[in-house]
Each structure stands twice: as structure tokens, then as C-alpha cells.
Coordinates of C-alpha atoms and ligand atoms in Angstrom, one line a residue:
M1 CA -48.7 -45.6 76.7
K2 CA -47.4 -47.5 73.7
P3 CA -45.5 -45.3 71.2
Y4 CA -47.6 -44.0 68.3
L5 CA -45.7 -45.9 65.7
K6 CA -46.3 -49.2 67.5
T7 CA -50.1 -48.8 67.6
T8 CA -50.8 -47.2 64.2
P9 CA -52.2 -48.5 61.9
N10 CA -54.3 -51.3 63.3
A11 CA -54.1 -54.9 62.0
D12 CA -56.5 -54.0 59.1
G13 CA -54.4 -51.1 58.0
F14 CA -56.6 -48.3 59.4
F15 CA -55.1 -45.1 60.7
G16 CA -58.2 -44.1 62.7
D17 CA -60.9 -43.6 60.0
Y18 CA -58.5 -43.7 57.1
G19 CA -56.6 -46.4 55.1
G20 CA -57.7 -50.0 54.7
A21 CA -57.5 -52.1 51.5
M22 CA -60.2 -52.2 48.9
L23 CA -58.8 -54.7 46.4
P24 CA -60.1 -56.4 43.3
P25 CA -60.7 -60.1 44.4
P26 CA -57.8 -61.6 42.5
L27 CA -55.3 -59.4 44.5
V28 CA -56.7 -60.3 47.9
P29 CA -54.5 -63.4 48.4
H30 CA -51.4 -61.5 47.0
F31 CA -51.8 -58.7 49.5
A32 CA -52.3 -61.1 52.3
E33 CA -49.0 -62.7 51.3
I34 CA -47.3 -59.3 51.4
V35 CA -48.8 -58.5 54.8
E36 CA -47.6 -61.8 56.2
A37 CA -44.1 -61.7 54.6
Y38 CA -43.5 -58.1 55.8
A39 CA -44.6 -58.9 59.4
K40 CA -42.0 -61.7 59.5
I41 CA -39.2 -60.3 57.4
S42 CA -39.2 -56.8 58.8
K43 CA -38.4 -58.3 62.2
S44 CA -35.6 -60.5 61.0
A45 CA -32.0 -59.6 61.7
D46 CA -31.0 -60.8 58.2
Y47 CA -33.3 -58.3 56.5
I48 CA -32.5 -55.5 58.8
N49 CA -28.7 -56.0 58.4
E50 CA -28.9 -56.2 54.7
L51 CA -31.0 -53.0 54.5
R52 CA -28.5 -51.2 56.7
Y53 CA -25.6 -52.4 54.5
I54 CA -27.5 -51.1 51.4
R55 CA -28.2 -47.7 53.0
K56 CA -24.7 -47.2 54.0
H57 CA -22.7 -48.6 51.1
F58 CA -25.0 -48.1 48.2
Q59 CA -27.3 -45.1 49.0
G60 CA -24.6 -43.1 50.9
R61 CA -26.6 -42.8 54.1
P62 CA -26.6 -41.1 56.6
T63 CA -27.3 -37.9 54.7
P64 CA -26.2 -34.8 56.6
I65 CA -28.1 -31.9 58.0
S66 CA -27.0 -28.5 56.7
Y67 CA -27.5 -25.2 58.6
L68 CA -28.8 -22.7 56.1
K69 CA -27.0 -19.7 57.6
N70 CA -27.4 -17.3 54.8
L71 CA -31.1 -17.9 54.3
S72 CA -31.7 -17.8 58.0
E73 CA -30.2 -14.3 58.1
R74 CA -32.3 -13.2 55.1
A75 CA -35.5 -14.6 56.6
G76 CA -34.8 -13.1 60.0
G77 CA -36.1 -14.9 63.1
A78 CA -35.9 -18.7 63.3
Q79 CA -32.7 -20.6 62.3
I80 CA -33.3 -22.9 59.4
Y81 CA -31.8 -26.3 58.9
A82 CA -32.2 -28.9 56.1
K83 CA -32.0 -32.7 56.1
R84 CA -30.2 -33.4 52.9
E85 CA -32.2 -36.2 51.2
D86 CA -31.0 -34.6 47.9
L87 CA -27.7 -36.3 48.7
N88 CA -29.2 -39.7 48.8
H89 CA -28.2 -41.8 45.7
T90 CA -30.4 -40.9 42.7
G91 CA -31.1 -37.5 44.3
A92 CA -34.2 -37.9 46.4
H93 CA -35.7 -39.8 49.4
K94 CA -37.6 -42.2 47.1
L95 CA -34.7 -44.6 47.0
N96 CA -35.2 -45.2 50.7
H97 CA -38.4 -47.1 50.1
C98 CA -37.6 -48.5 46.7
M99 CA -34.5 -50.3 47.9
A100 CA -36.5 -51.7 50.9
E101 CA -39.3 -52.8 48.5
G102 CA -36.7 -54.5 46.3
L103 CA -35.2 -56.3 49.3
L104 CA -38.7 -57.4 50.4
A105 CA -39.3 -58.8 46.9
K106 CA -36.1 -60.7 47.1
Y107 CA -36.9 -62.2 50.5
M108 CA -40.4 -63.2 49.1
G109 CA -38.7 -65.0 46.2
K110 CA -40.1 -62.5 43.6
T111 CA -38.1 -61.8 40.4
K112 CA -39.7 -58.7 39.1
L113 CA -40.8 -55.2 40.3
I114 CA -43.7 -53.5 38.6
A115 CA -44.9 -49.9 39.1
E116 CA -46.4 -46.8 37.4
T117 CA -44.6 -43.5 37.3
G118 CA -45.8 -40.0 36.6
A119 CA -42.8 -37.7 36.1
G120 CA -40.5 -40.7 36.2
Q121 CA -38.8 -40.1 39.5
H122 CA -40.4 -43.2 41.1
G123 CA -39.7 -45.3 38.0
V124 CA -36.0 -44.3 38.1
A125 CA -35.7 -45.2 41.8
L126 CA -37.5 -48.5 41.4
A127 CA -35.4 -49.4 38.3
T128 CA -32.3 -48.6 40.3
A129 CA -33.4 -51.1 43.0
A130 CA -34.2 -53.7 40.3
A131 CA -30.8 -53.3 38.8
Y132 CA -29.1 -53.7 42.2
F133 CA -31.1 -56.9 43.1
G134 CA -30.8 -58.3 39.6
M135 CA -34.5 -58.3 39.0
E136 CA -36.7 -57.5 36.0
C137 CA -38.5 -54.1 36.1
E138 CA -41.6 -53.0 34.3
I139 CA -42.7 -49.3 34.6
H140 CA -46.0 -48.1 33.2
M141 CA -45.9 -44.4 32.1
G142 CA -48.4 -42.3 30.2
E143 CA -47.3 -41.3 26.7
V144 CA -47.8 -37.7 27.5
D145 CA -45.5 -38.0 30.5
M146 CA -42.9 -40.0 28.5
A147 CA -42.6 -37.1 26.0
K148 CA -42.4 -34.5 28.8
E149 CA -39.9 -36.4 30.9
A150 CA -37.7 -38.0 28.2
P151 CA -34.5 -38.0 30.3
N152 CA -36.1 -40.2 33.0
V153 CA -37.3 -42.6 30.3
T154 CA -33.7 -42.8 29.1
R155 CA -32.5 -43.4 32.7
M156 CA -35.0 -46.2 33.3
K157 CA -34.0 -47.9 30.0
L158 CA -30.3 -47.6 30.9
L159 CA -31.0 -49.2 34.2
G160 CA -32.6 -52.1 32.4
A161 CA -36.3 -51.4 32.9
T162 CA -39.0 -52.0 30.4
V163 CA -41.0 -48.8 30.0
V164 CA -44.6 -49.6 28.9
P165 CA -46.2 -46.6 27.2
V166 CA -49.8 -46.0 28.3
T167 CA -52.1 -44.7 25.5
E168 CA -55.5 -44.7 27.2
G169 CA -57.4 -41.6 28.3
A170 CA -55.3 -38.5 29.2
K171 CA -52.2 -40.7 28.9
T172 CA -50.8 -39.5 32.3
L173 CA -50.5 -40.8 35.9
K174 CA -54.0 -42.0 36.5
E175 CA -54.1 -44.2 33.4
A176 CA -50.6 -45.5 34.2
V177 CA -51.8 -46.6 37.7
D178 CA -54.6 -48.6 36.1
S179 CA -52.3 -50.1 33.5
A180 CA -49.6 -51.1 36.1
F181 CA -52.2 -52.6 38.4
G182 CA -53.6 -54.7 35.5
A183 CA -50.2 -55.9 34.7
Y184 CA -49.5 -56.7 38.3
V185 CA -52.7 -58.8 38.7
A186 CA -51.5 -61.0 35.8
Q187 CA -48.0 -61.4 37.2
A188 CA -48.5 -61.3 41.0
D189 CA -47.0 -64.8 41.5
T190 CA -43.6 -63.7 40.4
A191 CA -43.7 -59.9 40.8
L192 CA -44.1 -57.3 43.6
F193 CA -45.8 -54.0 43.0
G194 CA -43.5 -51.1 44.1
I195 CA -45.7 -48.3 45.4
G196 CA -44.1 -44.8 45.2
S197 CA -45.4 -43.2 48.4
V198 CA -47.3 -43.8 51.6
V199 CA -50.5 -44.5 49.5
G200 CA -52.3 -47.5 48.1
P201 CA -54.0 -50.3 49.9
H202 CA -52.6 -51.7 53.3
P203 CA -49.8 -52.6 54.0
F204 CA -48.1 -50.1 51.6
P205 CA -48.8 -46.9 53.6
M206 CA -47.4 -48.5 56.7
M207 CA -44.4 -50.2 54.9
V208 CA -43.4 -47.1 53.0
R209 CA -43.5 -45.1 56.2
D210 CA -41.4 -47.7 58.0
F211 CA -38.9 -47.6 55.1
Q212 CA -38.7 -43.8 55.2
K213 CA -38.4 -43.7 59.0
I214 CA -34.7 -43.7 58.7
V215 CA -34.8 -40.0 57.6
G216 CA -36.4 -39.0 60.9
I217 CA -34.2 -41.3 63.1
E218 CA -31.1 -39.9 61.6
A219 CA -32.4 -36.3 61.6
R220 CA -33.3 -36.4 65.3
E221 CA -29.9 -37.8 66.3
Q222 CA -28.0 -35.4 64.0
F223 CA -29.9 -32.3 65.1
L224 CA -29.2 -33.1 68.8
D225 CA -25.6 -33.7 68.0
M226 CA -25.3 -30.5 66.1
T227 CA -27.2 -28.1 68.4
G228 CA -27.6 -29.9 71.7
E229 CA -31.4 -29.7 71.4
L230 CA -34.3 -30.8 69.3
P231 CA -35.7 -28.5 66.5
D232 CA -38.8 -26.5 67.4
I233 CA -40.5 -27.1 64.1
V234 CA -40.0 -29.9 61.6
A235 CA -41.5 -29.3 58.1
A236 CA -41.8 -31.3 54.9
C237 CA -43.7 -31.1 51.6
V238 CA -46.6 -33.4 51.1
G239 CA -47.6 -35.0 47.8
G240 CA -48.5 -38.6 48.7
G241 CA -46.6 -37.9 51.9
S242 CA -43.7 -40.3 52.1
N243 CA -40.8 -37.9 52.8
A244 CA -43.0 -36.1 55.4
M245 CA -43.9 -39.4 57.1
G246 CA -40.2 -40.3 57.1
I247 CA -39.0 -37.2 58.9
F248 CA -42.0 -36.9 61.2
S249 CA -41.6 -40.5 62.3
G250 CA -38.4 -39.5 64.2
F251 CA -40.2 -37.0 66.3
F252 CA -43.7 -38.4 67.3
E253 CA -42.7 -39.0 70.9
D254 CA -41.3 -35.4 71.3
E255 CA -44.3 -33.4 72.4
D256 CA -42.5 -30.1 72.1
V257 CA -41.6 -30.5 68.4
E258 CA -44.2 -29.1 66.1
L259 CA -44.7 -31.0 62.9
V260 CA -45.9 -29.2 59.8
G261 CA -46.9 -30.6 56.4
V262 CA -46.7 -28.2 53.4
E263 CA -49.1 -28.8 50.5
P264 CA -48.8 -27.2 47.0
L265 CA -51.3 -24.4 46.5
G266 CA -50.4 -24.1 42.8
T267 CA -51.8 -20.9 41.4
S268 CA -54.8 -20.4 43.6
S269 CA -57.2 -22.0 46.1
K270 CA -59.8 -22.7 43.4
L271 CA -60.4 -26.4 42.7
G272 CA -58.2 -27.4 39.8
D273 CA -55.6 -24.8 40.5
H274 CA -53.8 -26.6 43.3
A275 CA -53.1 -30.1 44.8
A276 CA -53.7 -29.2 48.5
T277 CA -55.7 -32.3 49.4
L278 CA -55.7 -32.1 53.2
T279 CA -56.4 -28.3 53.2
Y280 CA -59.3 -28.4 50.7
G281 CA -60.3 -32.0 50.2
Q282 CA -63.0 -34.2 51.7
D283 CA -63.3 -37.7 53.0
G284 CA -63.4 -40.2 50.2
A285 CA -61.6 -43.1 48.5
I286 CA -59.0 -43.3 45.8
H287 CA -56.8 -46.2 44.5
G288 CA -58.0 -48.7 47.0
F289 CA -57.9 -46.9 50.3
N290 CA -59.9 -44.3 52.3
T291 CA -58.4 -40.8 52.8
K292 CA -59.0 -37.2 52.0
V293 CA -59.5 -36.5 48.3
L294 CA -60.0 -33.5 46.0
L295 CA -63.3 -34.3 44.2
D296 CA -65.1 -32.5 41.4
D297 CA -68.9 -32.0 41.2
A298 CA -69.4 -35.4 39.8
G299 CA -67.6 -37.0 42.7
E300 CA -64.6 -37.9 40.6
P301 CA -60.9 -37.1 41.5
A302 CA -60.5 -33.5 40.5
P303 CA -57.7 -32.2 38.2
V304 CA -54.8 -30.9 40.2
N305 CA -52.1 -28.4 39.5
T306 CA -48.7 -27.4 40.9
L307 CA -45.4 -26.7 39.2
A308 CA -43.9 -29.6 41.3
S309 CA -45.0 -32.7 39.4
G310 CA -44.1 -35.0 42.3
L311 CA -46.8 -33.3 44.4
D312 CA -49.5 -33.6 41.8
Y313 CA -51.9 -36.0 43.3
P314 CA -55.7 -35.5 44.2
G315 CA -55.3 -37.9 47.2
V316 CA -52.9 -38.2 50.1
G317 CA -51.5 -40.9 52.3
P318 CA -54.2 -42.1 54.8
E319 CA -51.9 -41.5 57.8
H320 CA -51.7 -37.8 57.0
A321 CA -55.5 -37.6 57.0
H322 CA -55.4 -39.2 60.4
L323 CA -52.6 -37.1 61.8
Q324 CA -54.5 -34.0 60.7
K325 CA -57.7 -35.2 62.3
I326 CA -56.1 -35.9 65.7
G327 CA -54.1 -32.7 65.6
K328 CA -50.7 -34.3 65.8
V329 CA -49.5 -32.6 62.6
Q330 CA -50.5 -29.2 61.2
Y331 CA -50.9 -28.7 57.5
T332 CA -50.5 -25.6 55.5
T333 CA -49.7 -24.6 51.9
A334 CA -47.1 -22.8 49.8
D335 CA -48.0 -21.7 46.3
D336 CA -46.0 -21.9 43.0
K337 CA -44.6 -18.4 43.5
E338 CA -43.3 -19.0 47.0
A339 CA -41.8 -22.3 46.0
L340 CA -40.0 -20.7 43.0
E341 CA -38.6 -17.9 45.3
A342 CA -37.3 -20.6 47.7
F343 CA -35.9 -22.6 44.7
Y344 CA -33.9 -19.5 43.5
G345 CA -33.0 -18.5 47.1
L346 CA -31.5 -21.8 48.1
S347 CA -29.6 -22.0 44.9
R348 CA -28.2 -18.5 45.0
H349 CA -27.5 -18.1 48.7
E350 CA -26.7 -21.6 49.9
G351 CA -25.3 -23.4 46.8
I352 CA -28.0 -26.1 46.9
I353 CA -30.4 -26.4 43.9
P354 CA -33.5 -28.1 45.4
A355 CA -36.3 -30.1 43.8
L356 CA -39.4 -27.9 43.3
E357 CA -41.2 -30.3 45.6
S358 CA -38.8 -29.7 48.4
A359 CA -38.8 -25.9 47.7
H360 CA -42.4 -25.9 49.1
A361 CA -41.1 -26.9 52.6
L362 CA -38.4 -24.3 52.4
A363 CA -40.9 -21.6 51.3
Y364 CA -42.9 -22.3 54.5
A365 CA -39.7 -22.0 56.6
M366 CA -38.8 -18.7 54.9
R367 CA -42.3 -17.3 55.4
E368 CA -42.6 -18.5 59.0
A369 CA -39.1 -17.7 60.3
K370 CA -39.9 -14.2 61.3
N371 CA -42.8 -15.4 63.5
H372 CA -40.4 -17.7 65.5
P373 CA -37.4 -15.6 66.7
G374 CA -35.0 -17.7 68.8
K375 CA -36.5 -20.9 67.4
S376 CA -35.3 -23.5 64.9
I377 CA -37.0 -25.0 61.9
L378 CA -35.7 -28.2 60.3
I379 CA -37.0 -28.9 56.8
N380 CA -36.8 -32.1 54.8
L381 CA -35.0 -31.3 51.6
S382 CA -36.5 -34.3 49.8
G383 CA -34.6 -34.0 46.6
R384 CA -32.2 -32.1 44.3
G385 CA -33.4 -29.9 41.4
D386 CA -31.5 -31.3 38.4
K387 CA -34.7 -32.6 37.0
D388 CA -36.3 -29.1 37.2
L389 CA -33.5 -27.0 35.7
D390 CA -34.8 -26.9 32.1
Y391 CA -38.4 -26.3 33.1
V392 CA -37.6 -23.5 35.6
T393 CA -35.1 -21.6 33.5
E394 CA -37.0 -21.9 30.3
T395 CA -40.3 -20.9 31.9
Y396 CA -39.2 -18.4 34.6
G397 CA -35.5 -17.5 33.8
F398 CA -32.8 -17.3 36.4
G399 CA -34.4 -15.4 39.3
E400 CA -33.2 -12.0 40.6
Ligands
LIG1 C1 -41.8 -37.7 44.6 C2 -41.2 -36.6 45.4 C3 -41.9 -35.9 46.4 C4 -43.3 -36.2 46.7 O1 -43.6 -37.4 47.3 P1 -43.9 -37.7 48.9 O2 -44.4 -39.1 48.9 O3 -45.0 -36.7 49.2 O4 -42.7 -37.4 49.6 C5 -41.3 -34.9 47.1 N1 -40.0 -34.5 46.8 C6 -39.3 -35.1 45.8 C7 -37.9 -34.7 45.5 C8 -39.9 -36.1 45.1 O5 -39.2 -36.7 44.1

């Protein structure tokens, strides 16, 4: 049988029932151009070699795996390990796909990167890529988010990006997506849209997965090298799902490795209190592709809530919906309280301050460890917590 990654998605960008590309007519030829360019470039030795050079000499890859000895002892049961994407340049896994998107834009002859950003993490990563490649960068961001995430606005500007304030509607992520897409339609001859996760119309869910695959490839090799065997469980938080697809991709052919996606349960399982799309959502469409979606009574994307703003999305990457359906990955949740405990625990007992997003994966490991004595759990520590320090300490204090 052909390996999973070689057969999924199909040529139209479907992961089973999910995915595809529902595009406004003016974008159809531009997406066809991206599909064709990626198919060619991603197999060229020039592109692959340049991407390898960037990962090693600019991003600081490979990132290590750390054994969380103290937390493993406290949890009691399984031994817990973390893949340290927090040590990637700019402090999270997002740069893995942003640098590759920038490189793709360069090979396509584009001179500009356009995107939206919510909390600003994706905007900063894409602005970093644009600076590296000497490209223009235009980031659309809701005015409300700009006020909340001022340091990221400052970072983007320092990196040379133009930050476009979005003043429509609720002035947050959804309006920023519409605004950025509108700007892209007008500039698609010279610009590439840089999507921030394994979401959006084909080929982005596939490309971003491929760009993040390096996390899983490294992790598999490093874990074997470190322990002589593979982990029993590999877990990652799921917002759009890119860091999870990255680490899972290294283990799809290992039948004995259990893969677990952890969604944010926010404050409760009531619609509006969480962002656990795979756990509580239904089949639907959002932003140009089919997937599972959290919908309100009117059939519109529902409000979502979690203290980790990077996980705050009422949809999810189509491949996760597929992997859930075929049973290849199990999905569970961790709530705000569990994530906060994990945030404090990793800081206090291991000397690593994690992003609140990543703390969800750790919360799962801490909770499950006692049910798996003699086993190992590898989590993807998708990012560092610098961005969350003020919010956490001002709202919740310093922990016990
Ligand atoms: C953006 C972000 C996430 C969520 O995105 P995915 O596409 O689900 O990986 C997770 N962790 C960190 C640190 C982030 O910045």
C-alpha cells in the first residue's frame, strides 16, 4: 500500500469528504497557478536545498526534544517528552510554513506576501519571511486585535510590514480574513497569500502540512536516537491544526504510535464557551473549504472562546476532520483551567514557559500519564509563552 501522505489529499484537494476549493471566480486561475507551481517546485532540488539551508542557518533547526523529568515524576505513570518548537526562530512552529511560503513566492516570481492575522503571531512570522526574502508584506488585522496585541503590531512594523487596520464588523479575525482576501484578489498577479495554518482552499492545507512535516520527521528520528524506541503517544494542540499535522506526519506509518489532537474546551462544553470544533462541530464549510465547523442556530460560524487566542477558530483543517472520521487520530479536549495549570507547571518545574496553545497538549499529557504507566508521551511544544506573560500574570497571578 502507498504511504498515507502520498495518497492524501486527492488531486482536487479532498481528504476523503473534506477539503476542496470553493473560490470566487477571479481567484480560480491564481489558485491553479499555485497548484501547478507547487507541484513542480516542491520536487526540485534547488527549492529543497534552499529550504534546508534556511531551516538550519536562519530558523535554528533541528529543534531538540526535551525529556520532562520533573513533570513526569509529578504526573506519575507515562514519561513525558516535548518537541521544542518554542526554540524555533520567532518562538513557534509558524515560521516553518511561513518561510516555505515565502520561498514558494520567490520561485513563482512574486514580490509580495499578503495575509490576515488574529493575535498577530502569523503576521509576525510572515513579516519575518518577507524581510528575509526582501519582499513587501501586507498584514490585515482587526482594530480590536491591534489594540489588544500592540507588541505584535510593533514587531510587524519593525520587520517592514504594512499593517492594514480592519474597521468592519467586530473588527477581529473574521473581518481581517475578508479584508485580506479582497486585497489579494486585486494583487494576485504580483502577490502570494500566506495562509497561517492547514486551512483555506486547496492547495494550502496540503502545502502547509508538507511544510510542517519537518517537525515530525525530526521528532521521530530524535526520539529513536534518545530512547531506542518510538513514543507510545504523540499529542499536539489543534487550532487550525498545523503544528499537529506537522508532528503527526512523522508517525503515520507507525501503526503502534497513537496520535492525539487536543482541542480547547475554554470554560465549558456549551456552544460559545469553547473552540473544540472536531469534538462538538458538524459538517459544513468555512473560508472556501469543507470541514467540521461550529455553527450557531442560524447556521453561521459560532462565536468561540479559549484563553489561547491561537486556537480560537470555529473551523479546523480539513485533514483533521478526515483523520477523525477514519479513526487514524483521536481527538480530545483540555479546558482553560487545565491549560493554565500546565502553563504554570512547565514554567515552575521544567524552566520552560510555554505558549498557552501548547499548554493544552501538555495538559492532556499530565492528565493521561497516570493511565499509561511504562509508556511514553511526546507532545509538540508548539511555541513559547512570552506573548502570554502579561495576560496570564495580570489575570491569574503567578500560580501556586
Ligand atoms: C498559532 C499557534 C497555534 C495554533 O495553530 P495550529 O495551526 O493549530 O498549529 C498553536 N501554538 C502556537 C504557539 C501558535 O502560535
